[in-house]
């Protein structure tokens, strides 16, 4: 309505944060969990991988004890991210009076259950051991931190970047955009979305009097959504305020004066200014 159009403050306006956060909120809702979960899992994978990978150099530095062992489990050969083909094996061995078990990755060869092998164990900690010539640990792709960064954190970051871009674009329209009246043509509920949303289709005239058609989502339980639902129930739509950008009129938004903060009033200093001298009231 024209009264609401006149109630919109002149540019530059003070905008409430709620419309900005609600704009394209699905991107925010999807991006934040992806970034948080991806970063957390990547950090955990980095910690566990760093702890395991430090055992190999300890064995290389020694000193080690070499004892005979017996293979108790052998897996088929497979390729690893570093390009090598290895087999995973499990084995038993004995050091002094202690029976121990271990596992590692060995080059492809004639490894069979019950076969003999030579085990080297760290002299300071026999639990750190491997078959001679083997590798203590080879992480799978999904156990590497970069896998979770690429799989979750990066897509989530792109979604958040798209949301921030849309929010800044909307803020520019609300702060500096030109106001006009829009004619609502259709209002329909968006299925399968919570909180409940409405899609509103409307036309308006931009600053060059060109007719523009646009649409966007509106919260059904917000003030604007309640107005649109009431008009839809009555079967008659009213003109509603629309703000659009001068350079890019396809950047536009239907809204109400309640989406803006009132402009700040004059500062009351408790005295009147008269030719540079203060006079107390």
Coordinates of C-alpha atoms in Angstrom, one line a residue:
X1 CA 0.0 0.0 0.0
X2 CA 1.1 3.6 -0.6
X3 CA 1.1 4.4 3.1
X4 CA 3.5 1.6 3.7
X5 CA 5.6 2.7 0.8
X6 CA 5.9 6.2 2.3
X7 CA 6.8 4.6 5.7
X8 CA 10.0 3.1 4.3
X9 CA 12.9 5.3 5.4
X10 CA 15.0 7.1 2.8
X11 CA 18.3 5.7 1.8
X12 CA 20.7 4.9 3.3
X13 CA 18.6 2.8 5.7
X14 CA 19.3 0.9 8.8
X15 CA 18.4 -2.7 8.2
X16 CA 17.5 -5.4 10.8
X17 CA 19.7 -8.4 10.8
X18 CA 16.9 -10.9 10.8
X19 CA 16.0 -10.5 7.1
X20 CA 19.7 -10.9 6.1
X21 CA 20.2 -14.1 8.1
X22 CA 16.9 -15.5 6.7
X23 CA 17.8 -14.8 3.1
X24 CA 18.8 -18.1 1.4
X25 CA 18.9 -19.7 4.9
X26 CA 19.1 -23.2 3.3
X27 CA 22.6 -22.4 2.2
X28 CA 23.5 -21.4 5.7
X29 CA 21.8 -24.4 7.3
X30 CA 23.6 -26.8 4.9
X31 CA 27.0 -25.0 4.9
X32 CA 27.6 -24.6 8.6
X33 CA 27.3 -28.3 9.6
X34 CA 29.4 -29.4 6.6
X35 CA 32.2 -27.0 7.5
X36 CA 32.0 -27.9 11.3
X37 CA 31.9 -31.6 10.8
X38 CA 34.5 -31.6 8.0
X39 CA 36.9 -29.5 10.1
X40 CA 36.4 -31.6 13.2
X41 CA 36.8 -35.0 11.5
X42 CA 39.8 -33.7 9.5
X43 CA 41.5 -32.6 12.8
X44 CA 40.8 -35.9 14.4
X45 CA 42.2 -37.8 11.3
X46 CA 45.3 -35.5 11.4
X47 CA 45.9 -36.3 15.1
X48 CA 45.5 -40.1 14.7
X49 CA 47.5 -40.2 11.5
X50 CA 50.3 -38.1 13.0
X51 CA 50.5 -40.4 16.0
X52 CA 50.7 -43.6 14.0
X53 CA 53.1 -42.3 11.4
X54 CA 55.6 -41.3 14.1
X55 CA 56.1 -45.0 15.0
X56 CA 57.8 -45.9 11.7
X57 CA 60.7 -43.4 12.0
X58 CA 61.2 -44.7 15.6
X59 CA 61.7 -48.2 14.3
X60 CA 64.0 -46.8 11.6
X61 CA 66.1 -45.0 14.2
X62 CA 66.3 -48.1 16.4
X63 CA 67.7 -49.8 18.2
X64 CA 65.6 -52.9 17.4
X65 CA 65.6 -56.6 18.2
X66 CA 65.0 -59.1 15.4
X67 CA 63.2 -62.3 16.3
X68 CA 61.4 -65.1 14.3
X69 CA 57.6 -64.9 13.9
X70 CA 54.7 -66.8 12.5
X71 CA 52.1 -65.4 10.1
X72 CA 48.5 -65.9 11.3
X73 CA 46.5 -63.8 8.8
X74 CA 47.3 -62.6 5.2
X75 CA 45.1 -60.4 3.1
X76 CA 45.1 -60.2 -0.8
X77 CA 47.3 -57.5 -2.4
X78 CA 45.8 -54.1 -3.1
X79 CA 46.9 -50.7 -4.3
X80 CA 47.5 -47.8 -1.9
X81 CA 47.4 -44.0 -2.4
X82 CA 51.2 -43.8 -2.7
X83 CA 51.0 -46.0 -5.8
X84 CA 52.4 -49.2 -4.2
X85 CA 50.8 -52.6 -4.0
X86 CA 51.1 -54.3 -0.6
X87 CA 49.5 -57.0 1.5
X88 CA 48.3 -56.6 5.0
X89 CA 49.5 -59.3 7.4
X90 CA 49.1 -60.2 11.1
X91 CA 51.7 -62.3 12.9
X92 CA 52.8 -63.7 16.3
X93 CA 56.3 -63.6 17.8
X94 CA 58.1 -64.0 21.1
X95 CA 60.6 -61.8 22.8
X96 CA 62.3 -63.3 25.8
X97 CA 59.4 -64.6 27.8
X98 CA 56.6 -62.5 26.2
X99 CA 54.2 -63.6 23.5
X100 CA 53.3 -60.7 21.3
X101 CA 51.2 -59.9 18.2
X102 CA 51.6 -57.3 15.5
X103 CA 50.6 -56.3 12.0
X104 CA 52.0 -54.3 9.1
X105 CA 52.0 -53.9 5.3
X106 CA 54.5 -55.9 3.3
X107 CA 55.4 -55.9 -0.4
X108 CA 53.5 -58.4 -2.5
X109 CA 55.1 -61.8 -2.2
X110 CA 54.7 -65.5 -1.2
X111 CA 53.1 -64.8 2.2
X112 CA 50.9 -67.6 3.6
X113 CA 49.2 -68.2 6.9
X114 CA 51.5 -70.3 9.2
X115 CA 54.6 -69.2 7.3
X116 CA 57.7 -67.9 8.9
X117 CA 58.8 -64.3 9.0
X118 CA 61.4 -62.1 10.6
X119 CA 60.0 -59.5 13.0
X120 CA 61.9 -56.4 14.2
X121 CA 60.7 -54.8 17.4
X122 CA 61.7 -51.6 19.1
X123 CA 64.1 -52.4 21.9
X124 CA 62.5 -49.8 24.2
X125 CA 58.9 -50.9 23.4
X126 CA 58.2 -54.3 21.9
X127 CA 54.7 -53.4 21.0
X128 CA 56.1 -51.2 18.2
X129 CA 57.1 -53.8 15.6
X130 CA 56.8 -54.9 12.0
X131 CA 58.1 -57.5 9.6
X132 CA 61.5 -56.7 8.3
X133 CA 61.0 -54.7 5.0
X134 CA 57.4 -53.9 5.8
X135 CA 55.6 -50.6 6.5
X136 CA 54.0 -50.2 9.9
X137 CA 51.0 -48.0 8.7
X138 CA 49.5 -47.0 5.4
X139 CA 46.4 -44.8 5.8
X140 CA 43.4 -45.3 3.5
X141 CA 42.2 -42.2 1.7
X142 CA 39.3 -41.7 4.0
X143 CA 41.6 -41.8 7.0
X144 CA 43.5 -38.7 5.7
X145 CA 42.6 -35.2 6.9
X146 CA 42.6 -33.8 3.3
X147 CA 39.9 -36.3 2.3
X148 CA 37.4 -34.8 4.8
X149 CA 38.5 -31.3 4.0
X150 CA 37.8 -31.9 0.3
X151 CA 34.7 -34.0 0.9
X152 CA 32.9 -31.8 3.5
X153 CA 34.7 -28.6 4.5
X154 CA 35.3 -27.3 1.0
X155 CA 31.7 -27.8 -0.3
X156 CA 30.4 -26.4 3.0
X157 CA 32.6 -23.3 2.6
X158 CA 31.4 -22.8 -0.9
X159 CA 27.8 -22.9 0.4
X160 CA 28.6 -20.4 3.1
X161 CA 30.3 -18.1 0.5
X162 CA 27.2 -18.2 -1.6
X163 CA 25.1 -17.4 1.4
X164 CA 27.3 -14.5 2.4
X165 CA 27.3 -13.2 -1.1
X166 CA 23.5 -13.3 -1.2
X167 CA 23.2 -11.6 2.2
X168 CA 25.5 -8.8 1.2
X169 CA 23.6 -8.4 -2.1
X170 CA 20.3 -8.2 -0.2
X171 CA 21.8 -5.7 2.3
X172 CA 22.8 -3.4 -0.5
X173 CA 19.3 -3.5 -1.9
X174 CA 17.7 -2.8 1.4
X175 CA 20.1 0.0 2.3
X176 CA 20.4 1.8 -1.0
X177 CA 17.5 0.4 -3.2
X178 CA 14.7 2.4 -4.8
X179 CA 11.2 1.8 -3.4
X180 CA 8.2 1.0 -5.6
X181 CA 4.9 -0.8 -5.4
X182 CA 4.7 -4.4 -6.5
X183 CA 1.6 -6.3 -7.6
X184 CA 1.3 -9.8 -6.2
X185 CA 0.2 -12.4 -8.8
X186 CA 0.5 -15.7 -7.0
X187 CA 1.3 -17.0 -3.6
X188 CA 1.9 -20.8 -3.0
X189 CA 3.4 -22.9 -0.2
X190 CA 6.8 -24.4 -0.7
X191 CA 6.4 -28.2 -0.1
X192 CA 8.9 -30.2 2.1
X193 CA 10.6 -27.2 3.8
X194 CA 10.7 -26.4 7.5
X195 CA 10.1 -23.7 8.7
X196 CA 7.1 -23.3 6.4
X197 CA 7.8 -21.1 3.5
X198 CA 5.8 -19.3 0.8
X199 CA 6.8 -18.4 -2.8
X200 CA 5.5 -15.1 -3.9
X201 CA 5.4 -14.0 -7.5
X202 CA 5.0 -10.3 -8.3
X203 CA 5.7 -7.5 -10.8
X204 CA 6.8 -4.0 -10.2
X205 CA 8.1 -1.0 -12.1
X206 CA 11.7 0.0 -11.7
X207 CA 13.2 3.5 -11.7
X208 CA 12.9 3.6 -15.5
X209 CA 9.2 2.6 -15.4
X210 CA 10.1 -0.8 -16.9
X211 CA 7.9 -3.7 -15.7
X212 CA 9.9 -6.4 -13.9
X213 CA 8.8 -9.8 -12.8
X214 CA 10.3 -11.5 -9.8
X215 CA 9.7 -14.0 -7.0
X216 CA 11.3 -15.2 -3.8
X217 CA 10.5 -17.2 -0.6
X218 CA 8.9 -15.7 2.4
X219 CA 8.5 -17.2 5.9
X220 CA 4.9 -18.2 6.3
X221 CA 4.8 -17.3 10.0
X222 CA 6.4 -13.9 9.6
X223 CA 4.6 -10.6 9.3
X224 CA 4.8 -10.5 5.5
X225 CA 3.9 -14.1 5.2
X226 CA 0.8 -13.6 7.4
X227 CA -0.3 -10.7 5.2
X228 CA 0.2 -12.8 2.0
X229 CA -1.7 -15.8 3.5
X230 CA -4.6 -13.5 4.5
X231 CA -4.7 -12.0 0.9
X232 CA -4.6 -15.5 -0.6
X233 CA -7.5 -16.6 1.6
X234 CA -9.5 -13.6 0.6
X235 CA -8.8 -14.2 -3.0
X236 CA -7.6 -10.6 -3.6
X237 CA -4.0 -9.4 -3.5
X238 CA -2.9 -5.9 -2.6
X239 CA 0.0 -3.8 -3.7
X240 CA 3.1 -4.3 -1.5
X241 CA 6.4 -2.4 -1.2
X242 CA 9.3 -3.6 -3.3
X243 CA 12.9 -2.4 -3.1
X244 CA 15.2 -2.8 -6.2
X245 CA 18.8 -1.9 -7.1
X246 CA 19.2 0.8 -9.7
X247 CA 22.0 -0.9 -11.6
X248 CA 20.6 -4.4 -11.4
X249 CA 16.8 -4.2 -11.0
X250 CA 16.7 -8.0 -10.9
X251 CA 18.1 -7.6 -7.4
X252 CA 14.8 -6.8 -5.6
X253 CA 12.9 -7.8 -2.5
X254 CA 9.3 -7.5 -1.3
X255 CA 9.2 -6.3 2.3
X256 CA 7.5 -4.2 5.0
X257 CA 8.6 -1.1 6.9
X258 CA 9.0 -3.3 10.0
X259 CA 12.2 -4.7 8.4
X260 CA 14.0 -1.4 8.9
X261 CA 15.3 0.2 12.1
X262 CA 14.0 3.8 12.7
X263 CA 16.6 6.4 11.8
X264 CA 18.5 7.8 14.8
X265 CA 17.0 11.0 16.2
X266 CA 18.9 14.2 17.1
X267 CA 21.3 13.8 20.0
X268 CA 19.9 15.5 23.2
X269 CA 22.8 17.1 25.0
X270 CA 20.6 18.8 27.6
X271 CA 21.2 22.3 26.3
X272 CA 20.6 24.5 23.3
X273 CA 23.3 25.6 21.0
X274 CA 23.2 29.4 20.3
X275 CA 26.2 30.8 18.3
X276 CA 28.6 28.4 19.8
X277 CA 27.5 29.0 23.5
X278 CA 25.6 26.5 25.5
X279 CA 22.5 27.6 27.3
X280 CA 21.1 25.3 29.9
X281 CA 17.4 24.4 29.8

